[in-house]
Tab-separated table of C-alpha atoms in Angstrom:
chain	number	residue	atom	x	y	z
A	66	MET	CA	-83.709	43.230	-51.584
A	67	LEU	CA	-80.068	42.402	-50.918
A	68	ASP	CA	-79.377	41.456	-47.308
A	69	VAL	CA	-76.282	43.601	-46.768
A	70	THR	CA	-75.937	42.528	-43.157
A	71	GLU	CA	-75.841	38.860	-44.121
A	72	GLY	CA	-73.371	39.651	-46.889
A	73	ASN	CA	-71.121	41.449	-44.409
A	74	ARG	CA	-71.257	38.507	-42.045
A	75	LEU	CA	-70.216	36.173	-44.837
A	76	ALA	CA	-67.356	38.465	-45.878
A	77	LEU	CA	-66.124	38.694	-42.285
A	78	ALA	CA	-66.303	34.930	-41.866
A	79	GLN	CA	-64.376	34.384	-45.098
A	80	ALA	CA	-61.720	36.902	-44.047
A	81	ALA	CA	-61.374	35.194	-40.662
A	82	GLU	CA	-60.949	31.819	-42.383
A	83	ARG	CA	-58.272	33.248	-44.663
A	84	ARG	CA	-56.386	34.630	-41.628
A	85	ARG	CA	-56.678	31.282	-39.846
A	86	ARG	CA	-55.305	29.402	-42.829
A	87	TRP	CA	-52.457	31.868	-43.255
A	88	THR	CA	-51.524	31.463	-39.565
A	89	VAL	CA	-51.512	27.674	-39.983
A	90	PHE	CA	-49.380	28.061	-43.103
A	91	GLU	CA	-46.832	30.290	-41.351
A	92	GLN	CA	-46.515	27.803	-38.501
A	93	THR	CA	-46.535	24.525	-40.435
A	94	ARG	CA	-46.072	25.313	-44.165
A	95	CYS	CA	-49.299	23.352	-44.655
A	96	PHE	CA	-52.031	24.612	-46.961
A	97	GLN	CA	-55.128	23.262	-48.688
A	98	PHE	CA	-57.394	24.208	-51.545
A	99	THR	CA	-60.054	22.791	-53.841
A	100	ARG	CA	-60.141	22.762	-57.611
A	101	SER	CA	-63.351	22.439	-59.625
A	102	VAL	CA	-63.268	20.159	-62.658
A	103	THR	CA	-64.795	23.007	-64.665
A	104	GLY	CA	-64.093	26.717	-64.763
A	105	ALA	CA	-61.066	28.869	-63.991
A	106	PHE	CA	-58.701	28.062	-61.146
A	107	ARG	CA	-56.328	30.153	-59.060
A	108	TYR	CA	-53.624	28.705	-56.846
A	109	PRO	CA	-53.740	29.728	-53.166
A	110	PRO	CA	-51.563	32.642	-51.976
A	111	GLU	CA	-49.652	30.226	-49.708
A	112	LEU	CA	-48.196	28.399	-52.709
A	113	LEU	CA	-47.268	31.665	-54.423
A	114	ALA	CA	-45.558	32.852	-51.224
A	115	LEU	CA	-43.502	29.659	-51.018
A	116	THR	CA	-42.353	29.613	-54.625
A	117	GLY	CA	-42.193	33.326	-55.378
A	118	TYR	CA	-44.078	32.653	-58.615
A	119	SER	CA	-46.933	34.752	-59.920
A	120	GLN	CA	-50.355	33.294	-60.652
A	121	GLU	CA	-49.647	33.549	-64.382
A	122	ILE	CA	-46.459	31.490	-64.141
A	123	VAL	CA	-48.085	28.664	-62.191
A	124	ASP	CA	-51.126	28.373	-64.445
A	125	ASP	CA	-49.317	25.154	-65.336
A	126	GLY	CA	-49.053	23.760	-61.806
A	127	PHE	CA	-46.062	21.600	-62.662
A	128	MET	CA	-43.935	24.676	-63.377
A	129	ARG	CA	-43.379	24.872	-59.632
A	130	VAL	CA	-41.719	21.421	-59.613
A	131	LEU	CA	-37.954	21.053	-60.097
A	132	PRO	CA	-37.357	20.681	-63.876
A	133	GLU	CA	-35.721	17.247	-63.649
A	134	GLU	CA	-38.795	15.842	-61.857
A	135	ARG	CA	-41.451	17.810	-63.709
A	136	GLU	CA	-42.435	15.327	-66.427
A	137	HIS	CA	-42.506	12.403	-64.002
A	138	TRP	CA	-45.001	14.102	-61.708
A	139	ARG	CA	-46.981	15.502	-64.632
A	140	SER	CA	-47.620	12.032	-66.110
A	141	PHE	CA	-48.088	10.515	-62.636
A	142	GLY	CA	-50.767	13.043	-61.723
A	143	PHE	CA	-52.480	13.099	-65.129
A	144	GLU	CA	-52.950	9.323	-65.154
A	145	ARG	CA	-54.656	9.356	-61.753
A	146	TRP	CA	-56.623	12.522	-62.501
A	147	MET	CA	-58.117	10.886	-65.592
A	148	ALA	CA	-58.892	7.703	-63.615
A	149	GLY	CA	-60.525	9.688	-60.791
A	150	GLN	CA	-58.197	8.115	-58.204
A	151	PRO	CA	-56.918	9.815	-55.054
A	152	TYR	CA	-53.147	10.026	-54.976
A	153	ARG	CA	-50.165	11.259	-52.987
A	154	ALA	CA	-47.240	12.916	-54.753
A	155	THR	CA	-43.916	14.066	-53.279
A	156	PRO	CA	-42.299	16.510	-55.750
A	157	LEU	CA	-39.159	18.512	-55.053
A	158	VAL	CA	-40.041	22.218	-55.186
A	159	PRO	CA	-37.651	25.223	-55.321
A	160	PHE	CA	-38.645	27.955	-52.878
A	161	ALA	CA	-38.406	31.714	-53.241
A	162	ASP	CA	-35.600	31.881	-50.631
A	163	GLY	CA	-33.373	29.539	-52.658
A	164	ARG	CA	-34.078	26.375	-50.675
A	165	ARG	CA	-35.455	23.176	-52.180
A	166	GLU	CA	-37.920	21.080	-50.235
A	167	ARG	CA	-39.860	17.940	-50.985
A	168	LEU	CA	-43.567	18.478	-50.449
A	169	ALA	CA	-46.218	15.842	-49.837
A	170	ALA	CA	-49.343	16.713	-51.796
A	171	VAL	CA	-52.544	14.714	-51.385
A	172	PHE	CA	-55.109	15.034	-54.185
A	173	VAL	CA	-58.569	13.565	-53.632
A	174	PRO	CA	-61.559	13.560	-56.031
A	175	VAL	CA	-64.876	14.463	-54.392
A	176	ARG	CA	-67.994	13.007	-56.016
A	177	ASP	CA	-71.607	14.090	-56.154
A	178	ALA	CA	-74.620	11.894	-55.420
A	179	GLN	CA	-74.446	10.432	-58.933
A	180	GLY	CA	-70.811	9.439	-58.445
A	181	ARG	CA	-69.398	12.123	-60.742
A	182	VAL	CA	-66.252	13.982	-59.701
A	183	PHE	CA	-67.148	17.649	-59.225
A	184	GLU	CA	-63.974	18.878	-57.519
A	185	TRP	CA	-60.524	17.828	-56.330
A	186	SER	CA	-59.418	18.614	-52.800
A	187	ASN	CA	-55.726	19.146	-52.038
A	188	ILE	CA	-53.691	19.184	-48.830
A	189	THR	CA	-49.973	19.987	-49.132
A	190	THR	CA	-47.367	19.766	-46.362
A	191	PRO	CA	-43.579	19.449	-46.111
A	192	ALA	CA	-42.793	15.751	-46.656
A	193	SER	CA	-40.527	15.875	-43.591
A	194	ALA	CA	-43.546	16.677	-41.402
A	195	GLY	CA	-44.897	13.136	-41.766
A	196	ARG	CA	-48.500	12.306	-42.551
A	197	VAL	CA	-51.214	14.733	-41.552
A	198	GLU	CA	-54.816	14.111	-40.673
A	199	ILE	CA	-57.032	14.647	-43.717
A	200	SER	CA	-60.175	16.689	-43.139
A	201	GLY	CA	-62.980	18.477	-44.947
A	202	GLY	CA	-63.637	17.675	-48.595
A	203	ALA	CA	-60.448	15.618	-48.841
A	204	LEU	CA	-61.675	13.325	-46.060
A	205	ALA	CA	-65.077	12.903	-47.706
A	206	GLY	CA	-63.392	12.082	-51.015
A	207	LEU	CA	-60.971	9.617	-49.431
A	208	GLU	CA	-63.855	7.794	-47.762
A	209	GLN	CA	-65.625	7.581	-51.129
A	210	ALA	CA	-62.549	5.699	-52.403
A	211	VAL	CA	-62.704	3.082	-49.632
A	212	ARG	CA	-63.714	-0.235	-51.212
A	213	GLY	CA	-65.005	-3.564	-49.969
A	214	ASN	CA	-61.521	-5.008	-49.466
A	215	HIS	CA	-60.652	-2.100	-47.168
A	216	LEU	CA	-63.781	-2.664	-45.088
A	217	ARG	CA	-63.029	-6.384	-44.784
A	218	ALA	CA	-59.445	-5.634	-43.749
A	219	ALA	CA	-60.714	-3.186	-41.119
A	220	ARG	CA	-63.148	-5.745	-39.738
A	221	ALA	CA	-60.356	-8.327	-39.562
A	222	LEU	CA	-58.183	-5.944	-37.523
A	223	LEU	CA	-61.069	-5.536	-35.059
A	224	ASP	CA	-62.083	-9.205	-35.219
A	225	TRP	CA	-65.562	-8.052	-36.227
A	226	SER	CA	-68.129	-9.914	-38.270
A	227	MET	CA	-70.341	-8.135	-40.799
A	228	GLN	CA	-73.082	-8.281	-38.185
A	229	ASP	CA	-70.789	-6.516	-35.679
A	230	LEU	CA	-70.159	-3.723	-38.183
A	231	ALA	CA	-73.866	-3.474	-38.955
A	232	ARG	CA	-74.630	-3.150	-35.256
A	233	ALA	CA	-71.909	-0.555	-34.626
A	234	SER	CA	-72.862	1.579	-37.630
A	235	GLY	CA	-76.630	1.306	-37.333
A	236	LEU	CA	-76.807	-0.092	-40.866
A	237	SER	CA	-78.482	-3.279	-41.975
A	238	PHE	CA	-76.539	-6.490	-42.579
A	239	SER	CA	-77.558	-6.395	-46.248
A	240	THR	CA	-76.179	-2.849	-46.603
A	241	ILE	CA	-72.828	-3.929	-45.151
A	242	ARG	CA	-72.771	-6.842	-47.577
A	243	ARG	CA	-73.487	-4.504	-50.516
A	244	LEU	CA	-70.688	-2.194	-49.413
A	245	GLU	CA	-68.239	-5.081	-49.165
A	246	ASP	CA	-69.358	-6.390	-52.555
A	247	ASN	CA	-68.814	-2.910	-54.062
A	248	ALA	CA	-72.484	-2.864	-55.025
A	249	GLU	CA	-73.069	0.609	-53.553
A	250	GLY	CA	-72.042	3.799	-55.385
A	251	PRO	CA	-68.927	5.647	-54.154
A	252	ALA	CA	-71.019	8.538	-52.808
A	253	ALA	CA	-73.439	6.301	-50.844
A	254	ARG	CA	-74.123	7.754	-47.387
A	255	SER	CA	-73.999	4.243	-45.938
A	256	ARG	CA	-70.268	4.066	-46.763
A	257	HIS	CA	-69.555	7.063	-44.546
A	258	GLY	CA	-71.664	5.510	-41.772
A	259	ALA	CA	-69.708	2.262	-41.851
A	260	ILE	CA	-66.382	4.100	-41.942
A	261	ALA	CA	-67.405	6.336	-39.022
A	262	ALA	CA	-68.109	3.237	-36.913
A	263	LEU	CA	-64.745	1.737	-37.863
A	264	ARG	CA	-62.924	4.990	-37.072
A	265	ALA	CA	-64.641	5.136	-33.676
A	266	ALA	CA	-63.261	1.658	-32.985
A	267	GLY	CA	-59.707	2.766	-33.819
A	268	ILE	CA	-59.372	2.099	-37.552
A	269	ARG	CA	-57.465	4.492	-39.812
A	270	PHE	CA	-57.582	4.706	-43.607
A	271	VAL	CA	-54.318	6.206	-44.863
A	272	LEU	CA	-53.486	7.285	-48.412
A	273	MET	CA	-49.988	6.030	-49.172
A	274	ASP	CA	-47.601	7.077	-51.951
A	275	GLY	CA	-49.310	6.552	-55.274
A	276	SER	CA	-52.996	5.673	-54.911
A	277	ARG	CA	-52.916	2.837	-52.372
A	278	ILE	CA	-55.146	3.116	-49.292
A	279	ALA	CA	-53.729	1.357	-46.251
A	280	VAL	CA	-55.840	0.176	-43.333
A	281	ALA	CA	-54.392	0.369	-39.818
A	282	ARG	CA	-55.505	0.207	-36.221
A	283	ARG	CA	-54.493	2.789	-33.645
């Protein structure tokens, strides 16, 4: 039998989440969404509210970009989408009220246990707002893109040895070595464990313009 009560709880929770996101959008002009690599996709209502476009018009997402920049960002995004690389784009977008504003859009592939991309997570903010903290699926995907050179750079900032990182993360020395040698798959749970220990020690992994991941210490 269908559990109507459970279904109602889920519907209420989803409605509450939509209200929360809309409140955040109204205050910050920040919104986020995910896009599966298969199946139909609908842009979030926040984007439609900003641009004044209908869902049908923005089926081609680049139609919301200023015409003189459209092909640049189309080829820029397509190249990284096909390569499965996270990237940050800053297109100029005309708004429904007649203004133009440059947005900062972060696109991050999220991979399954076999390393296959199953969805892309997006966070979009006004570029003038500076960089925002990435969370949820986008954070998981960004961490999957952290490579051995990033881990070594993070250790250098902390003056840590591989043994120090192993101790802090609760991982074995050999696991840390495999991570730094890029011998572990991108979706390996050990990667998230090592990154969590580095974050706790003050390290930040920041997606810069393009697809470069910078490593910094707070």
